mmCIF file of C-alpha atoms and ligand atoms in Angstrom:
data_model
loop_
_atom_site.group_PDB
_atom_site.id
_atom_site.type_symbol
_atom_site.label_atom_id
_atom_site.label_comp_id
_atom_site.label_asym_id
_atom_site.label_seq_id
_atom_site.Cartn_x
_atom_site.Cartn_y
_atom_site.Cartn_z
ATOM 1 C CA UNK F 69 91.660 113.186 110.835
ATOM 2 C CA UNK F 70 93.980 115.831 109.421
ATOM 3 C CA UNK F 71 94.119 115.432 105.709
ATOM 4 C CA UNK F 72 95.215 117.847 103.055
ATOM 5 C CA UNK F 73 92.715 119.967 101.204
ATOM 6 C CA UNK F 74 92.425 120.825 97.572
ATOM 7 C CA UNK F 75 94.136 123.975 96.387
ATOM 8 C CA UNK F 76 92.780 125.876 93.421
ATOM 9 C CA UNK F 77 95.012 128.160 91.411
ATOM 10 C CA UNK F 78 94.824 130.232 88.272
ATOM 11 C CA UNK F 79 95.733 128.588 85.027
ATOM 12 C CA UNK F 80 99.258 129.009 83.624
ATOM 13 C CA UNK F 81 101.770 127.108 81.539
ATOM 14 C CA UNK F 82 104.601 127.209 84.130
ATOM 15 C CA UNK F 83 103.971 129.232 87.266
ATOM 16 C CA UNK F 84 106.728 129.954 89.703
ATOM 17 C CA UNK F 85 106.558 127.596 92.621
ATOM 18 C CA UNK F 86 106.234 130.325 95.255
ATOM 19 C CA UNK F 87 103.379 132.011 93.351
ATOM 20 C CA UNK F 88 101.501 128.770 92.804
ATOM 21 C CA UNK F 89 101.752 127.699 96.430
ATOM 22 C CA UNK F 90 101.428 131.130 98.046
ATOM 23 C CA UNK F 91 98.185 130.275 99.863
ATOM 24 C CA UNK F 92 99.337 126.915 101.171
ATOM 25 C CA UNK F 93 100.554 125.834 104.540
ATOM 26 C CA UNK F 94 104.335 125.977 105.124
ATOM 27 C CA UNK F 95 106.220 124.812 108.140
ATOM 28 C CA UNK F 96 108.291 127.661 109.515
ATOM 29 C CA UNK F 97 111.466 125.682 109.816
ATOM 30 C CA UNK F 98 114.151 126.056 107.174
ATOM 31 C CA UNK F 99 116.924 123.472 107.199
ATOM 32 C CA UNK F 100 120.111 122.969 105.286
ATOM 33 C CA UNK F 101 120.581 119.606 103.576
ATOM 34 C CA UNK F 102 123.277 117.804 101.645
ATOM 35 C CA UNK F 103 122.791 115.596 98.608
ATOM 36 C CA UNK F 104 124.152 112.200 99.689
ATOM 37 C CA UNK F 105 123.000 110.168 96.693
ATOM 38 C CA UNK F 106 121.964 110.901 93.108
ATOM 39 C CA UNK F 107 120.983 108.142 90.705
ATOM 40 C CA UNK F 108 119.051 107.796 87.447
ATOM 41 C CA UNK F 109 115.822 105.893 88.170
ATOM 42 C CA UNK F 110 114.305 106.224 84.677
ATOM 43 C CA UNK F 111 115.531 107.662 81.378
ATOM 44 C CA UNK F 112 114.234 111.087 82.469
ATOM 45 C CA UNK F 113 114.115 111.009 86.293
ATOM 46 C CA UNK F 114 116.882 111.443 88.850
ATOM 47 C CA UNK F 115 116.384 110.139 92.380
ATOM 48 C CA UNK F 116 118.006 112.223 95.111
ATOM 49 C CA UNK F 117 118.657 111.400 98.754
ATOM 50 C CA UNK F 118 119.088 114.443 100.992
ATOM 51 C CA UNK F 119 120.615 114.366 104.465
ATOM 52 C CA UNK F 120 118.700 116.923 106.505
ATOM 53 C CA UNK F 121 120.671 118.929 109.058
ATOM 54 C CA UNK F 122 118.038 120.239 111.445
ATOM 55 C CA UNK F 123 116.553 117.404 113.579
ATOM 56 C CA UNK F 124 113.380 119.472 114.034
ATOM 57 C CA UNK F 125 112.625 119.525 110.297
ATOM 58 C CA UNK F 126 109.577 117.398 109.449
ATOM 59 C CA UNK F 127 106.834 116.835 106.879
ATOM 60 C CA UNK F 128 103.671 114.829 106.359
ATOM 61 C CA UNK F 129 103.305 112.040 103.786
ATOM 62 C CA UNK F 130 102.406 113.588 100.426
ATOM 63 C CA UNK F 131 103.767 117.062 101.103
ATOM 64 C CA UNK F 132 106.264 118.925 98.979
ATOM 65 C CA UNK F 133 109.426 120.656 99.997
ATOM 66 C CA UNK F 134 110.969 123.821 98.706
ATOM 67 C CA UNK F 135 114.607 123.563 97.769
ATOM 68 C CA UNK F 136 116.258 126.943 97.583
ATOM 69 C CA UNK F 137 119.110 126.577 95.153
ATOM 70 C CA UNK F 138 119.582 130.256 94.346
ATOM 71 C CA UNK F 139 123.178 130.301 95.532
ATOM 72 C CA UNK F 140 123.994 127.637 92.972
ATOM 73 C CA UNK F 141 123.032 129.651 89.917
ATOM 74 C CA UNK F 142 124.428 133.166 90.220
ATOM 75 C CA UNK F 143 122.076 135.955 89.292
ATOM 76 C CA UNK F 144 118.919 133.880 89.612
ATOM 77 C CA UNK F 145 116.524 133.264 92.436
ATOM 78 C CA UNK F 146 115.448 129.700 91.960
ATOM 79 C CA UNK F 147 113.017 127.926 94.192
ATOM 80 C CA UNK F 148 111.963 124.452 93.194
ATOM 81 C CA UNK F 149 109.030 122.638 94.785
ATOM 82 C CA UNK F 150 109.126 118.858 94.665
ATOM 83 C CA UNK F 151 107.025 116.299 96.484
ATOM 84 C CA UNK F 152 108.841 113.960 98.805
ATOM 85 C CA UNK F 153 108.587 110.305 97.749
ATOM 86 C CA UNK F 154 109.921 108.991 101.052
ATOM 87 C CA UNK F 155 107.852 108.626 104.204
ATOM 88 C CA UNK F 156 108.241 110.819 107.283
ATOM 89 C CA UNK F 157 109.601 107.917 109.358
ATOM 90 C CA UNK F 158 112.697 107.663 107.126
ATOM 91 C CA UNK F 159 113.482 111.235 108.105
ATOM 92 C CA UNK F 160 112.982 110.421 111.779
ATOM 93 C CA UNK F 161 115.072 107.241 111.760
ATOM 94 C CA UNK F 162 117.764 108.010 109.143
ATOM 95 C CA UNK F 163 117.684 111.795 108.884
ATOM 96 C CA UNK F 164 117.115 111.595 105.112
ATOM 97 C CA UNK F 165 114.384 112.268 102.582
ATOM 98 C CA UNK F 166 113.999 111.256 98.932
ATOM 99 C CA UNK F 167 112.996 113.158 95.814
ATOM 100 C CA UNK F 168 112.511 112.036 92.200
ATOM 101 C CA UNK F 169 112.900 114.875 89.714
ATOM 102 C CA UNK F 170 111.972 114.668 86.056
ATOM 103 C CA UNK F 171 114.079 116.333 83.358
ATOM 104 C CA UNK F 172 112.569 119.573 82.087
ATOM 105 C CA UNK F 173 113.603 123.052 80.984
ATOM 106 C CA UNK F 174 112.535 124.524 84.330
ATOM 107 C CA UNK F 175 115.731 125.974 85.863
ATOM 108 C CA UNK F 176 115.525 124.055 89.189
ATOM 109 C CA UNK F 177 115.131 120.774 87.265
ATOM 110 C CA UNK F 178 118.026 121.757 84.975
ATOM 111 C CA UNK F 179 120.172 122.446 88.033
ATOM 112 C CA UNK F 180 119.246 119.126 89.623
ATOM 113 C CA UNK F 181 119.902 117.144 86.443
ATOM 114 C CA UNK F 182 123.036 118.911 85.240
ATOM 115 C CA UNK F 183 124.847 120.531 88.151
ATOM 116 C CA UNK F 184 123.707 118.941 91.397
ATOM 117 C CA UNK F 185 126.263 116.432 92.705
ATOM 118 C CA UNK F 186 126.737 114.292 95.788
ATOM 119 C CA UNK F 187 127.908 116.891 98.292
ATOM 120 C CA UNK F 188 125.785 119.732 96.828
ATOM 121 C CA UNK F 189 123.952 121.713 99.449
ATOM 122 C CA UNK F 190 120.362 122.962 99.352
ATOM 123 C CA UNK F 191 117.999 124.662 101.745
ATOM 124 C CA UNK F 192 114.690 122.986 102.558
ATOM 125 C CA UNK F 193 111.295 124.121 103.716
ATOM 126 C CA UNK F 194 108.318 121.750 103.834
ATOM 127 C CA UNK F 195 104.747 122.688 103.037
ATOM 128 C CA UNK F 196 101.582 121.997 101.107
ATOM 129 C CA UNK F 197 97.987 121.161 101.909
ATOM 130 C CA UNK F 198 98.082 117.799 100.133
ATOM 131 C CA UNK F 199 98.988 115.214 102.732
ATOM 132 C CA UNK F 200 97.856 112.091 104.582
ATOM 133 C CA UNK F 201 98.386 112.333 108.295
ATOM 134 C CA UNK F 202 95.770 110.364 110.245
ATOM 135 C CA UNK F 203 95.744 110.552 114.017
ATOM 136 C CA UNK F 204 96.212 107.244 115.911
ATOM 137 C CA UNK F 205 92.569 107.166 117.012
ATOM 138 C CA UNK F 206 91.090 107.939 113.592
ATOM 139 C CA UNK F 207 88.905 105.229 112.026
ATOM 140 C CA UNK F 208 90.624 103.902 108.911
ATOM 141 C CA UNK F 209 89.172 104.804 105.524
ATOM 142 C CA UNK F 210 89.866 102.991 102.243
ATOM 143 C CA UNK F 211 92.275 104.924 100.026
ATOM 144 C CA UNK F 212 92.243 105.399 96.269
ATOM 145 C CA UNK F 213 95.492 106.788 94.806
ATOM 146 C CA UNK F 214 95.599 107.874 91.153
ATOM 147 C CA UNK F 215 98.972 108.857 89.694
ATOM 148 C CA UNK F 216 100.167 110.076 86.308
ATOM 149 C CA UNK F 217 103.917 110.126 85.599
ATOM 150 C CA UNK F 218 106.025 111.718 88.335
ATOM 151 C CA UNK F 219 102.773 112.509 90.120
ATOM 152 C CA UNK F 220 103.489 109.127 91.733
ATOM 153 C CA UNK F 221 105.948 110.869 94.098
ATOM 154 C CA UNK F 222 103.593 112.080 96.855
ATOM 155 C CA UNK F 223 101.475 108.940 96.477
ATOM 156 C CA UNK F 224 104.463 106.659 97.072
ATOM 157 C CA UNK F 225 105.173 108.741 100.168
ATOM 158 C CA UNK F 226 101.590 108.057 101.301
ATOM 159 C CA UNK F 227 101.938 104.331 100.538
ATOM 160 C CA UNK F 228 105.203 104.149 102.476
ATOM 161 C CA UNK F 229 103.550 105.961 105.366
ATOM 162 C CA UNK F 230 100.677 103.432 105.323
ATOM 163 C CA UNK F 231 103.257 100.661 105.478
ATOM 164 C CA UNK F 232 104.911 102.321 108.460
ATOM 165 C CA UNK F 233 101.561 102.841 110.220
ATOM 166 C CA UNK F 234 100.637 99.207 109.661
ATOM 167 C CA UNK F 235 103.960 97.996 111.071
ATOM 168 C CA UNK F 236 103.567 100.276 114.090
ATOM 169 C CA UNK F 237 100.000 99.143 114.768
ATOM 170 C CA UNK F 238 101.117 95.489 114.566
ATOM 171 C CA UNK F 239 104.076 96.142 116.851
ATOM 172 C CA UNK F 240 102.164 98.094 119.494
ATOM 173 C CA UNK F 241 98.656 96.675 119.110
ATOM 174 C CA UNK F 242 97.377 100.240 118.894
ATOM 175 C CA UNK F 243 97.305 103.231 116.570
ATOM 176 C CA UNK F 244 95.947 103.833 113.098
ATOM 177 C CA UNK F 245 95.436 100.633 111.087
ATOM 178 C CA UNK F 246 95.419 101.416 107.355
ATOM 179 C CA UNK F 247 92.852 99.736 105.141
ATOM 180 C CA UNK F 248 93.960 98.200 101.814
ATOM 181 C CA UNK F 249 94.749 100.754 99.145
ATOM 182 C CA UNK F 250 93.901 100.825 95.429
ATOM 183 C CA UNK F 251 96.500 102.444 93.158
ATOM 184 C CA UNK F 252 95.934 103.416 89.516
ATOM 185 C CA UNK F 253 99.275 104.520 88.047
ATOM 186 C CA UNK F 254 99.910 105.537 84.451
ATOM 187 C CA UNK F 255 103.187 106.421 82.715
ATOM 188 C CA UNK F 256 104.059 107.178 79.134
ATOM 189 C CA UNK F 257 106.494 104.249 78.840
ATOM 190 C CA UNK F 258 107.391 101.119 80.813
ATOM 191 C CA UNK F 259 110.737 102.674 81.754
ATOM 192 C CA UNK F 260 108.960 105.710 83.227
ATOM 193 C CA UNK F 261 106.977 103.562 85.687
ATOM 194 C CA UNK F 262 109.252 104.627 88.543
ATOM 195 C CA UNK F 263 108.991 102.837 91.931
ATOM 196 C CA UNK F 264 107.622 99.777 90.179
ATOM 197 C CA UNK F 265 109.620 97.387 92.406
ATOM 198 C CA UNK F 266 108.647 99.256 95.581
ATOM 199 C CA UNK F 267 104.988 99.118 94.599
ATOM 200 C CA UNK F 268 105.214 95.420 93.663
ATOM 201 C CA UNK F 269 106.711 94.644 97.070
ATOM 202 C CA UNK F 270 103.930 96.489 98.859
ATOM 203 C CA UNK F 271 101.392 94.658 96.695
ATOM 204 C CA UNK F 272 102.980 91.326 97.721
ATOM 205 C CA UNK F 273 102.647 92.425 101.337
ATOM 206 C CA UNK F 274 98.910 92.985 100.833
ATOM 207 C CA UNK F 275 99.136 96.727 101.400
ATOM 208 C CA UNK F 276 98.054 97.868 97.949
ATOM 209 C CA UNK F 277 96.355 96.594 94.831
ATOM 210 C CA UNK F 278 98.303 98.182 92.012
ATOM 211 C CA UNK F 279 96.908 98.679 88.525
ATOM 212 C CA UNK F 280 99.632 99.888 86.164
ATOM 213 C CA UNK F 281 99.035 101.600 82.824
ATOM 214 C CA UNK F 282 101.481 102.457 80.047
ATOM 215 C CA UNK F 283 100.302 104.712 77.263
ATOM 216 C CA UNK F 284 103.329 104.412 74.961
ATOM 217 C CA UNK F 285 104.060 101.663 72.453
ATOM 218 C CA UNK F 286 106.823 99.825 74.358
ATOM 219 C CA UNK F 287 104.606 97.196 75.981
ATOM 220 C CA UNK F 288 105.133 93.676 74.552
ATOM 221 C CA UNK F 289 101.905 91.939 73.583
ATOM 222 C CA UNK F 290 102.506 89.183 76.167
ATOM 223 C CA UNK F 291 103.144 91.586 79.084
ATOM 224 C CA UNK F 292 100.251 91.168 81.511
ATOM 225 C CA UNK F 293 101.795 93.307 84.268
ATOM 226 C CA UNK F 294 100.320 96.537 82.914
ATOM 227 C CA UNK F 295 97.527 97.806 80.697
ATOM 228 C CA UNK F 296 98.598 99.419 77.421
ATOM 229 C CA UNK F 297 96.110 102.295 77.565
ATOM 230 C CA UNK F 298 95.047 105.286 79.658
ATOM 231 C CA UNK F 299 93.299 105.080 83.005
ATOM 232 C CA UNK F 300 89.577 105.290 82.195
ATOM 233 C CA UNK F 301 86.494 106.166 84.213
ATOM 234 C CA UNK F 302 85.712 102.437 84.201
ATOM 235 C CA UNK F 303 89.019 101.774 86.020
ATOM 236 C CA UNK F 304 88.194 104.456 88.572
ATOM 237 C CA UNK F 305 84.677 103.129 89.143
ATOM 238 C CA UNK F 306 85.955 99.551 89.472
ATOM 239 C CA UNK F 307 88.603 100.559 92.006
ATOM 240 C CA UNK F 308 86.038 102.431 94.105
ATOM 241 C CA UNK F 309 83.731 99.407 93.955
ATOM 242 C CA UNK F 310 86.547 97.088 95.117
ATOM 243 C CA UNK F 311 87.134 99.434 98.050
ATOM 244 C CA UNK F 312 83.495 99.155 99.024
ATOM 245 C CA UNK F 313 82.658 102.771 98.176
ATOM 246 C CA UNK F 314 83.384 106.161 99.819
ATOM 247 C CA UNK F 315 87.205 106.123 99.778
ATOM 248 C CA UNK F 316 89.513 109.031 100.433
ATOM 249 C CA UNK F 317 91.084 109.818 97.082
ATOM 250 C CA UNK F 318 94.467 111.391 96.320
ATOM 251 C CA UNK F 319 95.155 112.396 92.718
ATOM 252 C CA UNK F 320 98.469 113.614 91.306
ATOM 253 C CA UNK F 321 99.551 113.878 87.679
ATOM 254 C CA UNK F 322 98.929 115.842 84.486
ATOM 255 C CA UNK F 323 96.118 118.389 84.851
ATOM 256 C CA UNK F 324 93.897 116.758 82.216
ATOM 257 C CA UNK F 325 94.151 113.414 83.975
ATOM 258 C CA UNK F 326 93.420 114.872 87.406
ATOM 259 C CA UNK F 327 90.413 116.789 86.079
ATOM 260 C CA UNK F 328 89.055 113.719 84.294
ATOM 261 C CA UNK F 329 89.376 111.538 87.408
ATOM 262 C CA UNK F 330 87.937 114.273 89.618
ATOM 263 C CA UNK F 331 84.962 114.547 87.242
ATOM 264 C CA UNK F 332 84.347 110.811 87.502
ATOM 265 C CA UNK F 333 84.640 110.725 91.302
ATOM 266 C CA UNK F 334 82.448 113.764 91.937
ATOM 267 C CA UNK F 335 80.069 113.340 89.000
ATOM 268 C CA UNK F 336 79.343 109.706 88.270
ATOM 269 C CA UNK F 337 80.297 108.348 91.688
ATOM 270 C CA UNK F 338 79.012 111.309 93.723
ATOM 271 C CA UNK F 339 81.828 111.302 96.272
ATOM 272 C CA UNK F 340 82.158 114.261 98.621
ATOM 273 C CA UNK F 341 84.457 116.961 97.252
ATOM 274 C CA UNK F 342 86.266 116.971 100.609
ATOM 275 C CA UNK F 343 87.270 113.338 100.006
ATOM 276 C CA UNK F 344 88.900 114.043 96.642
ATOM 277 C CA UNK F 345 92.314 115.607 97.232
ATOM 278 C CA UNK F 346 94.683 117.111 94.703
ATOM 279 C CA UNK F 347 96.772 120.195 94.133
ATOM 280 C CA UNK F 348 95.776 122.463 91.295
ATOM 281 C CA UNK F 349 99.056 123.608 89.756
ATOM 282 C CA UNK F 350 97.568 124.870 86.523
HETATM 283 N N1 LIG Q 1024 102.622 117.626 94.207
HETATM 284 C C1 LIG Q 1024 102.128 117.610 92.976
HETATM 285 O O1 LIG Q 1024 101.049 118.086 92.724
HETATM 286 C C2 LIG Q 1024 102.904 116.983 91.878
HETATM 287 C C3 LIG Q 1024 104.003 116.218 92.170
HETATM 288 C C4 LIG Q 1024 104.672 115.617 91.126
HETATM 289 C C5 LIG Q 1024 104.211 115.792 89.817
HETATM 290 N N2 LIG Q 1024 103.125 116.566 89.602
HETATM 291 C C6 LIG Q 1024 102.600 116.769 88.229
HETATM 292 O O2 LIG Q 1024 102.395 115.510 87.631
HETATM 293 C C7 LIG Q 1024 102.547 115.655 86.214
HETATM 294 C C8 LIG Q 1024 103.355 114.469 85.728
HETATM 295 O O3 LIG Q 1024 104.104 114.790 84.586
HETATM 296 P P1 LIG Q 1024 104.761 113.662 83.659
HETATM 297 O O4 LIG Q 1024 105.491 114.406 82.589
HETATM 298 O O5 LIG Q 1024 105.515 112.680 84.467
HETATM 299 O O6 LIG Q 1024 103.453 112.969 83.078
HETATM 300 P P2 LIG Q 1024 103.220 112.447 81.598
HETATM 301 O O7 LIG Q 1024 102.941 113.573 80.685
HETATM 302 O O8 LIG Q 1024 104.312 111.506 81.250
HETATM 303 O O9 LIG Q 1024 101.826 111.661 81.789
HETATM 304 C C9 LIG Q 1024 101.705 110.593 82.707
HETATM 305 C C10 LIG Q 1024 100.579 109.693 82.255
HETATM 306 O O10 LIG Q 1024 99.318 110.381 82.363
HETATM 307 C C11 LIG Q 1024 98.551 110.037 81.202
HETATM 308 N N3 LIG Q 1024 97.494 111.027 80.945
HETATM 309 C C12 LIG Q 1024 97.646 112.313 80.550
HETATM 310 N N4 LIG Q 1024 96.436 112.902 80.410
HETATM 311 C C13 LIG Q 1024 95.510 111.970 80.737
HETATM 312 C C14 LIG Q 1024 94.081 111.973 80.799
HETATM 313 N N5 LIG Q 1024 93.366 113.051 80.475
HETATM 314 N N6 LIG Q 1024 93.457 110.834 81.209
HETATM 315 C C15 LIG Q 1024 94.169 109.726 81.518
HETATM 316 N N7 LIG Q 1024 95.521 109.671 81.459
HETATM 317 C C16 LIG Q 1024 96.182 110.777 81.074
HETATM 318 C C17 LIG Q 1024 99.595 109.980 80.108
HETATM 319 O O11 LIG Q 1024 99.104 109.289 78.974
HETATM 320 C C18 LIG Q 1024 100.716 109.228 80.815
HETATM 321 O O12 LIG Q 1024 100.523 107.827 80.771
HETATM 322 C C19 LIG Q 1024 103.189 117.006 85.969
HETATM 323 O O13 LIG Q 1024 102.179 117.834 85.444
HETATM 324 C C20 LIG Q 1024 103.608 117.448 87.354
HETATM 325 O O14 LIG Q 1024 103.519 118.854 87.520
HETATM 326 C C21 LIG Q 1024 102.451 117.148 90.580
#
């Protein structure tokens, strides 16, 4: 099974994307792409759909892409790395991929929020060692996905890929058959729980058990659809127990959250380090 590995990097407040990811795998292919849709999906997050020009461009579920937007901001050399939230099969069948970019003062995010329009052009390169790409003959493992904020992006890509793999295995009677997935997903407000409808649909389909957490104060007392607190080690231990132990784990979110969950998985639960995947951006 080819699965992404953990990448460790030096600590920094905001490292340049190319420095942070210098040691990671990149596909050689560079493709042009056009923004064909831009919509607000939360108070702080824009969703983008990109039409990719080169039919040979590809990526694995969970990977990031590099969007070179330097020609858009004269005098700067901006390279933004964002994880795809769409699955690879959308690229194969529709020629598009999806991103969800949170507002920040980082110049690529500023460009995407303020200047990028339908019709804007970017240059793409895919890469990253954090991905889920099982071979058809691989035995299925239970998956635990833990997301904080826009860290949900690569994990939604993985969920969508699981959905595609399940449909393919049902259609052909062969191939990789995903096991049920446990998702722990925390956001700072209810409105920042992006992809909530997508996740709910996949939960209805029996693909994922989703446990949602909101840490802000906008959760009505009678709302039972999410917990009004942080993800705790108890939540992590319970999810692993429901999966029957020894899952593959993918973590993506704020550094403190990822480190806390990693500590629980490797310390208290004694999982193998190779089964706990995340990218160390800090
Ligand atoms: N490919 C990747 O690695 C990738 C992709 C997308 C986003 N990210 C990272 O994900 C992070 C998401 O940022 P954001 O602003 O959306 O998140 P955020 O600051 O809004 O936090 C999201 C949630 O995590 C919770 N949280 C924070 N620390 C925690 C801890 N120690 N234990 C439990 N819960 C904790 C917060 O309370 C909140 O509910 C960013 O740091 C971004 O760089 C990484």
